[in-house]
Coordinates of C-alpha atoms in Angstrom, one line a residue:
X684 CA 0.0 0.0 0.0
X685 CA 2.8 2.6 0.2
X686 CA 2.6 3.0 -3.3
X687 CA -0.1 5.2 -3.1
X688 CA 0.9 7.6 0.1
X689 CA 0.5 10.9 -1.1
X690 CA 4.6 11.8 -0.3
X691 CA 5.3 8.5 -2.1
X692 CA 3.1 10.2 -5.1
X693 CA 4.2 13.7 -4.7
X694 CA 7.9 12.5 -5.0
X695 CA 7.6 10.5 -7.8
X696 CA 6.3 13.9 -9.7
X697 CA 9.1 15.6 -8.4
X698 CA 11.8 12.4 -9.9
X699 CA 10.0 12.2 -13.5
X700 CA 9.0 15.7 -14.0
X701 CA 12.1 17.4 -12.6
X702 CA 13.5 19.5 -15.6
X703 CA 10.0 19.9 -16.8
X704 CA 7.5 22.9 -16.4
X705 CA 4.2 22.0 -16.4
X706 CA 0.7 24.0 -15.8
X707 CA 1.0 23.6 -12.0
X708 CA 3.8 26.0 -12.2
X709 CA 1.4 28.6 -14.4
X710 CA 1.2 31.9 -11.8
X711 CA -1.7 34.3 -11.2
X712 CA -2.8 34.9 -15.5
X713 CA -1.3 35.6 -18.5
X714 CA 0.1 39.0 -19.1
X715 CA 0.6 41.3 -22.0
X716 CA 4.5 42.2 -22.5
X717 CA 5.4 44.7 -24.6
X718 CA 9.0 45.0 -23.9
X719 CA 11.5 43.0 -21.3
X720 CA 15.1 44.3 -21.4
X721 CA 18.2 41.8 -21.5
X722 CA 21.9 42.6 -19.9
X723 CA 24.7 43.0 -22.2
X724 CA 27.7 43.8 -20.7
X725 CA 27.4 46.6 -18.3
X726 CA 24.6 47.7 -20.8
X727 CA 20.4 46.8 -20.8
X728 CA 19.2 46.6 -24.2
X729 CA 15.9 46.7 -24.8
X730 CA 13.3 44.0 -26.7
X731 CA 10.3 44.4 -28.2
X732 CA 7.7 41.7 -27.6
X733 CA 4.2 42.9 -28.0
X734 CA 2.5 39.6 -27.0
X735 CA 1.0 37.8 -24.6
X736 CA 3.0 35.4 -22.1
X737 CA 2.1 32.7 -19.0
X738 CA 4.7 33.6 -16.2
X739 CA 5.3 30.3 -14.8
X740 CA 7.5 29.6 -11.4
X741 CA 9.2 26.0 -10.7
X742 CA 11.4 26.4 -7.5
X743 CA 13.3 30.2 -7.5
X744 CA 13.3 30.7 -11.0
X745 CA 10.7 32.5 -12.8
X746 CA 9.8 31.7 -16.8
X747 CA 7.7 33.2 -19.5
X748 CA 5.9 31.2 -22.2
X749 CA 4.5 32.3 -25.0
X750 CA 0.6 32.3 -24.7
X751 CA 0.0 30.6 -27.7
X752 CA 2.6 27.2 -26.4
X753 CA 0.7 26.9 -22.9
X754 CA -0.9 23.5 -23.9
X755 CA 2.1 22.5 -24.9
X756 CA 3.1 21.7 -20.9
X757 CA 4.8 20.4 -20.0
X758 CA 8.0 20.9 -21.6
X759 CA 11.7 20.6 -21.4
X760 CA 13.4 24.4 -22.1
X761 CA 15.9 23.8 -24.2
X762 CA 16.9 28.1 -25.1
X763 CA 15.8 30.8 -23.1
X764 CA 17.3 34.0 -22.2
X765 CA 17.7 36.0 -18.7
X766 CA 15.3 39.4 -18.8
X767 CA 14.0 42.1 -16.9
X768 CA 10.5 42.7 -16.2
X769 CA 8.9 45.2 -14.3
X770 CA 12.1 45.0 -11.9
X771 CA 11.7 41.4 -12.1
X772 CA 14.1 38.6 -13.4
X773 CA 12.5 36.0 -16.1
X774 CA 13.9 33.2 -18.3
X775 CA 12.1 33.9 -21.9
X776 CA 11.7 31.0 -23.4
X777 CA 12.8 30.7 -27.1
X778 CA 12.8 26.8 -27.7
X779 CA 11.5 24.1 -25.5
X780 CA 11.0 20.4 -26.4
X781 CA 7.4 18.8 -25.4
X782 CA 7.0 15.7 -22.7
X783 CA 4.2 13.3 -23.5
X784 CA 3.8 9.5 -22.0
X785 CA 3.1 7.4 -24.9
X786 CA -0.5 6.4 -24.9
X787 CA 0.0 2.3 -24.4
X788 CA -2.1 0.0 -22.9
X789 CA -0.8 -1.7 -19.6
X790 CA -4.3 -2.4 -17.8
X791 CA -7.6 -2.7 -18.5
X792 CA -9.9 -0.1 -17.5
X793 CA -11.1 -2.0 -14.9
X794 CA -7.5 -3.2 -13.3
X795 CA -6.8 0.3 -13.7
X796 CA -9.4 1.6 -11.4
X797 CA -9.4 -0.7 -8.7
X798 CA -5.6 -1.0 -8.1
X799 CA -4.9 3.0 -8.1
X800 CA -5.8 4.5 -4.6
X801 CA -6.2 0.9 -3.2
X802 CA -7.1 2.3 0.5
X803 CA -9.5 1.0 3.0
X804 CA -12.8 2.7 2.6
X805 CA -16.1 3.0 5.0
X806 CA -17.5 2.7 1.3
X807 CA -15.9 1.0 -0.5
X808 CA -18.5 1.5 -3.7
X809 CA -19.4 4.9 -3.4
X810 CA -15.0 5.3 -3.0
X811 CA -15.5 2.9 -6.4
X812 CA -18.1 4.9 -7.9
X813 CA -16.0 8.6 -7.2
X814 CA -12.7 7.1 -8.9
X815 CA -14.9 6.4 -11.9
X816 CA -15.8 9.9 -11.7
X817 CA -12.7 10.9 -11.3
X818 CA -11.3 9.2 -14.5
X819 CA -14.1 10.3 -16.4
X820 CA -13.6 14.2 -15.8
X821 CA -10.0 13.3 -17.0
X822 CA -10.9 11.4 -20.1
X823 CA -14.1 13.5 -21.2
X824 CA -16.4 15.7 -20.2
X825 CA -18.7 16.2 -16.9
X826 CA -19.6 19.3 -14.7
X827 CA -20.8 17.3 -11.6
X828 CA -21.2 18.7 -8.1
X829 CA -20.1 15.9 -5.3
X830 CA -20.8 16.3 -1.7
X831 CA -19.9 14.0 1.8
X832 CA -18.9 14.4 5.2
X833 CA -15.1 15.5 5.8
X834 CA -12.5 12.6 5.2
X835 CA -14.3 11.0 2.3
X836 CA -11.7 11.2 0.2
X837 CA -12.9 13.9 -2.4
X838 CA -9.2 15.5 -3.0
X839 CA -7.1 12.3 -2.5
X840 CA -8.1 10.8 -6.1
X841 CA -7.6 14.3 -7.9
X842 CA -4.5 15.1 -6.3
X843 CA -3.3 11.8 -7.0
X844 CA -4.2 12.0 -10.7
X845 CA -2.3 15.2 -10.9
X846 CA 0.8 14.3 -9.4
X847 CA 0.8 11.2 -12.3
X848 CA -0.3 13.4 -15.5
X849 CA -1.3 16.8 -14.5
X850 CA -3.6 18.6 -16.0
X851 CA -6.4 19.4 -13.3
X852 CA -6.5 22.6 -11.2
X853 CA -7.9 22.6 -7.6
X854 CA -8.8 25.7 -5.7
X855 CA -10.3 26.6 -2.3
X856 CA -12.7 29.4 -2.1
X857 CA -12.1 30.7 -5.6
X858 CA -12.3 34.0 -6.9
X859 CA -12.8 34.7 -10.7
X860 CA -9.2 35.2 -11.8
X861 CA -8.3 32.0 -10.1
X862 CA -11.2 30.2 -11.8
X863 CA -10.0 31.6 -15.2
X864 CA -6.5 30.7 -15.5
X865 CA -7.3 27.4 -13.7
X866 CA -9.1 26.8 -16.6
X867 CA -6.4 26.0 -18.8
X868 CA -6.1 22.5 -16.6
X869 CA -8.4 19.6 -18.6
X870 CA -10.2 19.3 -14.9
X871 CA -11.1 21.9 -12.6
X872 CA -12.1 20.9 -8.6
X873 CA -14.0 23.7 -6.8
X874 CA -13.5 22.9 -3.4
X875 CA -16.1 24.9 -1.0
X876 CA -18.2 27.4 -3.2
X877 CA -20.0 28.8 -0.2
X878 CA -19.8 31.6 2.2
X879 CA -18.8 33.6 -0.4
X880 CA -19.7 37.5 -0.5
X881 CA -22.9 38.4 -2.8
X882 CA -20.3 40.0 -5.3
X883 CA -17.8 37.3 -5.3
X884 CA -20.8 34.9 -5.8
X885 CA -22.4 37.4 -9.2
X886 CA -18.6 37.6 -10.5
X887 CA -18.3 33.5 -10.3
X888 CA -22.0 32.9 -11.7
X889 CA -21.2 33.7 -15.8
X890 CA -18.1 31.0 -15.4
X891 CA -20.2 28.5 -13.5
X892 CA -23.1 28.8 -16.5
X893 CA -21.0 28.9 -19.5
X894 CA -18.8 25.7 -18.3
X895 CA -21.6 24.1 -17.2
X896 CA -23.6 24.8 -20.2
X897 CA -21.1 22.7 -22.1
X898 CA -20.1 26.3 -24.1
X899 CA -16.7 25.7 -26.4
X900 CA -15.2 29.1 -25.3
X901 CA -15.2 31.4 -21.6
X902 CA -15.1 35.7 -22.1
X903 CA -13.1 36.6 -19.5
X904 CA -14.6 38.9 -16.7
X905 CA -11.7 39.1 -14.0
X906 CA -9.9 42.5 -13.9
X907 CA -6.8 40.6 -13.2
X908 CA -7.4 39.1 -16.7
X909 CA -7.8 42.6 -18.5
X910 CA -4.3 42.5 -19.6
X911 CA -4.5 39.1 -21.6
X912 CA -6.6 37.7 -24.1
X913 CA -10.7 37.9 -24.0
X914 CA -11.4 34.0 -24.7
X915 CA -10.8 30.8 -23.2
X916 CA -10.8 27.7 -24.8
X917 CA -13.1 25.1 -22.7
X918 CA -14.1 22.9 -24.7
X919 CA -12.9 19.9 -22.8
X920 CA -12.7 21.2 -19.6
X921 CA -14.8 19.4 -16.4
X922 CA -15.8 21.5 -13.6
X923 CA -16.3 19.6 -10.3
X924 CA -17.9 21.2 -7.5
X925 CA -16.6 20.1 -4.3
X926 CA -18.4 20.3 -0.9
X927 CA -19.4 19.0 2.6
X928 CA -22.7 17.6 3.4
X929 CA -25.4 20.1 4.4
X930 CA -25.1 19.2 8.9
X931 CA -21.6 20.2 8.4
X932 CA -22.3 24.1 7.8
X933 CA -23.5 26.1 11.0
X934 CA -26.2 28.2 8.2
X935 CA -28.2 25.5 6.1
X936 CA -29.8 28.1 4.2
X937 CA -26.2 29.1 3.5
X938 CA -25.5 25.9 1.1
X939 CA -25.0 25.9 -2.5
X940 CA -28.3 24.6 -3.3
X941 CA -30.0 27.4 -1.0
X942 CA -28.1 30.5 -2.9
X943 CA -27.4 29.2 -6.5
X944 CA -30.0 29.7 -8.9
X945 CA -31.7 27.5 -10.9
X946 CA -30.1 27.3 -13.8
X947 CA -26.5 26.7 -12.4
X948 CA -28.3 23.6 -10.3
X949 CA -29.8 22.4 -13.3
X950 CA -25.6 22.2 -15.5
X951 CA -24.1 20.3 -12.1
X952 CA -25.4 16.6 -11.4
X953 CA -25.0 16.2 -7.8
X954 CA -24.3 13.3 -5.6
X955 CA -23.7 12.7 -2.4
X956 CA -21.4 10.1 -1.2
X957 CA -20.8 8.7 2.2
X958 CA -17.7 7.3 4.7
X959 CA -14.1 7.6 4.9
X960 CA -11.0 6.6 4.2
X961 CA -9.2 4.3 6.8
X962 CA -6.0 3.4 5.4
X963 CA -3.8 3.7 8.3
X964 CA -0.6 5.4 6.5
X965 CA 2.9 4.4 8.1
X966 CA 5.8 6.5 8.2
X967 CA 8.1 6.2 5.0
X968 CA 11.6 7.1 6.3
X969 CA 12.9 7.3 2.5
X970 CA 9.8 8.4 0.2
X971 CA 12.3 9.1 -2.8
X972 CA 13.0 5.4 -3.1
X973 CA 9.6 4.0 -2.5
X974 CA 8.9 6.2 -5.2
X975 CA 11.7 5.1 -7.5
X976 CA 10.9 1.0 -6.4
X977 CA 7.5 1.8 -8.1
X978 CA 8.5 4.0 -10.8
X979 CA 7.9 1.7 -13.4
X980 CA 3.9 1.2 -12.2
X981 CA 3.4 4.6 -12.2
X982 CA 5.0 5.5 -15.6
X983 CA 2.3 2.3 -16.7
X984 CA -0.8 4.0 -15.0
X985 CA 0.0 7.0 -16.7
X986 CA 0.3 5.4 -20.5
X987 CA -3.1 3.6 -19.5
X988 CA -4.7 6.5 -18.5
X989 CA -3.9 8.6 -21.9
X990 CA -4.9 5.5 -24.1
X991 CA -7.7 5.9 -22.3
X992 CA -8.0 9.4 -23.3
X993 CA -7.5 8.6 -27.2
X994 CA -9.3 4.9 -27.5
X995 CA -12.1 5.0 -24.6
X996 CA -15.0 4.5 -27.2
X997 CA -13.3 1.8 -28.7
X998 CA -13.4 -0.4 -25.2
X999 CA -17.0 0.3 -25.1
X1000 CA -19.2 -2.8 -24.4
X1001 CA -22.6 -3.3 -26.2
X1002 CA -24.8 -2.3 -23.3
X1003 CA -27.7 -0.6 -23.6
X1004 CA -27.6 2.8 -21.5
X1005 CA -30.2 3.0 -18.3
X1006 CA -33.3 5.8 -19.1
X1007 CA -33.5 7.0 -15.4
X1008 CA -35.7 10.0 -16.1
X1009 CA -33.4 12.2 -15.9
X1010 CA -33.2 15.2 -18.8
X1011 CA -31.7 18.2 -19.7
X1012 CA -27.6 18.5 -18.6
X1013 CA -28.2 16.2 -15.7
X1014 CA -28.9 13.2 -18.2
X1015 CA -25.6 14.2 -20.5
X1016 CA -23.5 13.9 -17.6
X1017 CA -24.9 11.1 -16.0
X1018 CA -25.0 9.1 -19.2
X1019 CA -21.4 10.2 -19.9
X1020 CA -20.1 8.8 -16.3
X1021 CA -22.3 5.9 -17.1
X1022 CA -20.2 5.3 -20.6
X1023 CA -16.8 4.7 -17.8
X1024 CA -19.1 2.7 -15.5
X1025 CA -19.5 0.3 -18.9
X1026 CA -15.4 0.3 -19.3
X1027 CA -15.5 -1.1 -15.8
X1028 CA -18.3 -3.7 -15.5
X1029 CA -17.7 -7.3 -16.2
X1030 CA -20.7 -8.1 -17.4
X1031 CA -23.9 -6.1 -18.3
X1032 CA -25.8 -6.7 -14.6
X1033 CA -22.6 -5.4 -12.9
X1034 CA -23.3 -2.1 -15.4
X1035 CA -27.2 -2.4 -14.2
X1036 CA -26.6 -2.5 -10.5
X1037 CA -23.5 0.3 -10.5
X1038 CA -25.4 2.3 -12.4
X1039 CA -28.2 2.5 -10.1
X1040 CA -26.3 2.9 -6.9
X1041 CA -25.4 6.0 -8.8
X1042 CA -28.9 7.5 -9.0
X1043 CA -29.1 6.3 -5.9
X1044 CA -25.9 8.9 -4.8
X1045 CA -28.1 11.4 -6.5
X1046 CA -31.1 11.0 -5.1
X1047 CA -29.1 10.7 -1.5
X1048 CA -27.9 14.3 -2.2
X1049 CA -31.5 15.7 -3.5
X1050 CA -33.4 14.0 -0.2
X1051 CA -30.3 15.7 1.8
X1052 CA -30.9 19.0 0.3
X1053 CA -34.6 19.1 0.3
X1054 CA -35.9 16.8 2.7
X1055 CA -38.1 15.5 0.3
X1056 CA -41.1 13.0 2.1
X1057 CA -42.3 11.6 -1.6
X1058 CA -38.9 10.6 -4.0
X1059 CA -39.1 8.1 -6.4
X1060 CA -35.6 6.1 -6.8
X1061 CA -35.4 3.3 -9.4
X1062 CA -34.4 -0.4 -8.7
X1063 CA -33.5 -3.6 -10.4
X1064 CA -34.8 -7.1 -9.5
X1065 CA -33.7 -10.6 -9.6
X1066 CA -34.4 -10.9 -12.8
X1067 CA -33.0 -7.8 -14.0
X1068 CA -36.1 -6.1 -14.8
X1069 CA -36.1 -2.3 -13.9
X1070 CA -38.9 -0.4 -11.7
X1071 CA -39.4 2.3 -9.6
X1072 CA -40.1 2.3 -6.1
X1073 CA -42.1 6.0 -4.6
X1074 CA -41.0 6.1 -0.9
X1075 CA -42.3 8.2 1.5
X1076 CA -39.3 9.2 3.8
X1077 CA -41.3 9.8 7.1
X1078 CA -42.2 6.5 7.0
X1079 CA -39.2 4.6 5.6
X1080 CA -41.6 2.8 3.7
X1081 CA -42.2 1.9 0.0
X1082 CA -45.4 3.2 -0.9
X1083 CA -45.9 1.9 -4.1
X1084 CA -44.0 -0.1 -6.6
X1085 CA -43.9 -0.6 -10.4
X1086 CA -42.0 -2.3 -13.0
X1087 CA -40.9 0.1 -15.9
X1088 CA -42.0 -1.3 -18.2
X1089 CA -46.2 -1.6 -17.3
X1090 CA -45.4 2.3 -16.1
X1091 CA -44.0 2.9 -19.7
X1092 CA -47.0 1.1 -21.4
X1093 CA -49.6 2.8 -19.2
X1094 CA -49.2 6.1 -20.6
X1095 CA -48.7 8.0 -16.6
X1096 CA -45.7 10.1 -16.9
X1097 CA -46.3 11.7 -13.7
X1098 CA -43.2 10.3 -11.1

């Protein structure tokens, strides 16, 4: 299990990506440069630039790169040049080589997912189910909003991921310019969007309806931003909404659910998952070379995970996808995470039965939220037929029961 203690992790980014700078190291936005002046001699002479450039900081040394190479990173410098800016000292980049892992097989999806963060859960499905959801921010597309008591384990998976391939941002309490450059990452993890002021929340609102409304490009609003360009590219970019459950906030009407409005509910599936992780961590006196012993998994998890991100479709199985009434955004990314939940399945009742304990997550987090006495939640039987059970919550009792497919045929629409 030492594999997968976060120094073991952290120091195995630090071995492989050493010489590289990559879009953890990006600072606080892209800047316009007109000019940066370079020491020759006892002299300064001065360069004309006129573009816009991504400061980026690995360690004491500060870098600029070229706007137009930022998803590029990471990559090896291979020329750059000491400058002056703004009093400052920069290496300019002028020639860099890129750093990929070649996209190669090792695993199977399914391997894949239960060997990485192999740590003793309370849960160990709903754990299960939040890797899965996880992998598929990675590898395609979701806005989701994910909320359990504290020690669940929401940040161990991303941060995990990240220290393997990069490419996902996480932020506390964000603020608009932090949202925007973040945005650059392929994943984005909101960690606790509440007690935010009323103008922190209207600056944040555009960002959260455009990424959540699947849109292909973000106009920036951040005066931080007013010096660099007015678009960003999200077209692949997941936003995940990170939070605890409602009992664990001293203002209920506070929560995101309370304040948001409707439409930025209606772009972010929620769930809520339950228990925490156990794993009992021991010391590791030398982390570097637990890190080195398992270089060779790690550098295989990574391949596996960017085949993943070029030949997903093809490792689809011929199952048919679950209609659990939901519509609108909350279906696309349900179905999408349910696409991943296929990868993983052995067999097409495995697919069935995860499936639903997902609906199941979210209708956890909408009885949470609302207290609802009347919800109807789906189920599967022996047999694998589907139906729908309407439980009044008060009474912890199944009111009424009904198989799919005689609801379907009767024409009553109404759950």
């Amino acid at each position: 299990m030492n594999k997968w203690d976060y120094k073991v992790v952290g120091k195995f980014n630090d071995i492989f990506y050493k010489d590289l700078l990559q879009k953890k190291h990006m600072g606080d936005g892209e800047k316009f440069i007109k000019t940066v002046n370079t020491p020759d001699n006892e002299e300064s002479i001065e360069e004309e630039l006129n573009t816009f450039f991504y400061p980026l900081v690995r360690g004491h040394q500060k870098f600029l790169l070229d706007s137009e190479c930022i998803n590029d990173l990471p990559v090896f410098v291979t020329k750059s040049d000491r400058v002056g800016y703004k009093g400052e000292g920069y290496n300019l980049i002028r020639g860099y080589e890129t750093a990929r892992f070649k996209p190669e097989k090792k695993f199977e999806f399914r391997q894949m997912i239960e060997d990485f963060a192999s740590m003793n859960h309370e849960k160990n499905e709903d754990f299960l189910l939040w890797k899965i959801i996880c992998f598929t921010s990675l590898i395609d597309r979701i806005n989701v909003r994910i909320s359990s008591a504290p020690g669940f384990g929401k940040d161990s998976i991303m941060d995990l991921i990240n220290d393997l391939v990069g490419s996902i941002g996480i932020v506390q309490k964000p603020t608009i310019a932090k949202l925007e450059y973040l945005s650059l990452n392929k994943v984005l993890m909101v960690n606790e969007l509440m007690n935010l002021s009323t103008q922190e929340y209207r600056d944040i609102e555009q960002y959260l309806l455009s990424v959540g409304a699947f849109k292909n490009s973000y106009t920036k609003r951040s005066r931080a931003g007013s010096q660099g360009k007015e678009d960003y590219d999200i077209s692949k970019l997941s936003l995940v909404l990170s939070y605890n459950d409602v009992d664990c906030y001293p203002d209920p009407e506070a929560y995101f659910d309370k304040v948001q409005t409707k439409q930025i509910k209606e772009r972010f599936l929620p769930f809520r998952f339950n228990g925490a992780i156990t794993e009992v961590f021991p010391d590791i006196p030398d982390p570097e070379k637990e890190a080195n012993n398992n270089k060779d998994y790690f550098v295989s998890v990574a391949r596996t995970i960017k085949y993943f991100e070029e030949n997903w479709r093809k490792e689809l199985k011929p199952y048919s996808e679950l209609n659990l009434g939901l519509t609108g955004r909350w279906k696309r990314n349900f179905d999408t995470i349910s696409r991943f939940i296929n990868l993983y399945a052995r067999n097409e009742a495995e697919y069935k039965e995860l499936c639903l304990t997902l609906y199941k997550k979210h209708m956890d987090y909408l009885e949470m939220v609302y207290e609802s006495k009347n919800l109807n939640r789906f189920t599967l039987d022996d047999k694998g037929e589907m139906g729908f059970q309407k439980i009044d919550m008060e009474e912890e009792a199944i009111v009424e029961e009904v198989n799919v497919k005689e609801w379907k045929d009767s024409g009553d629409k109404t759950w």
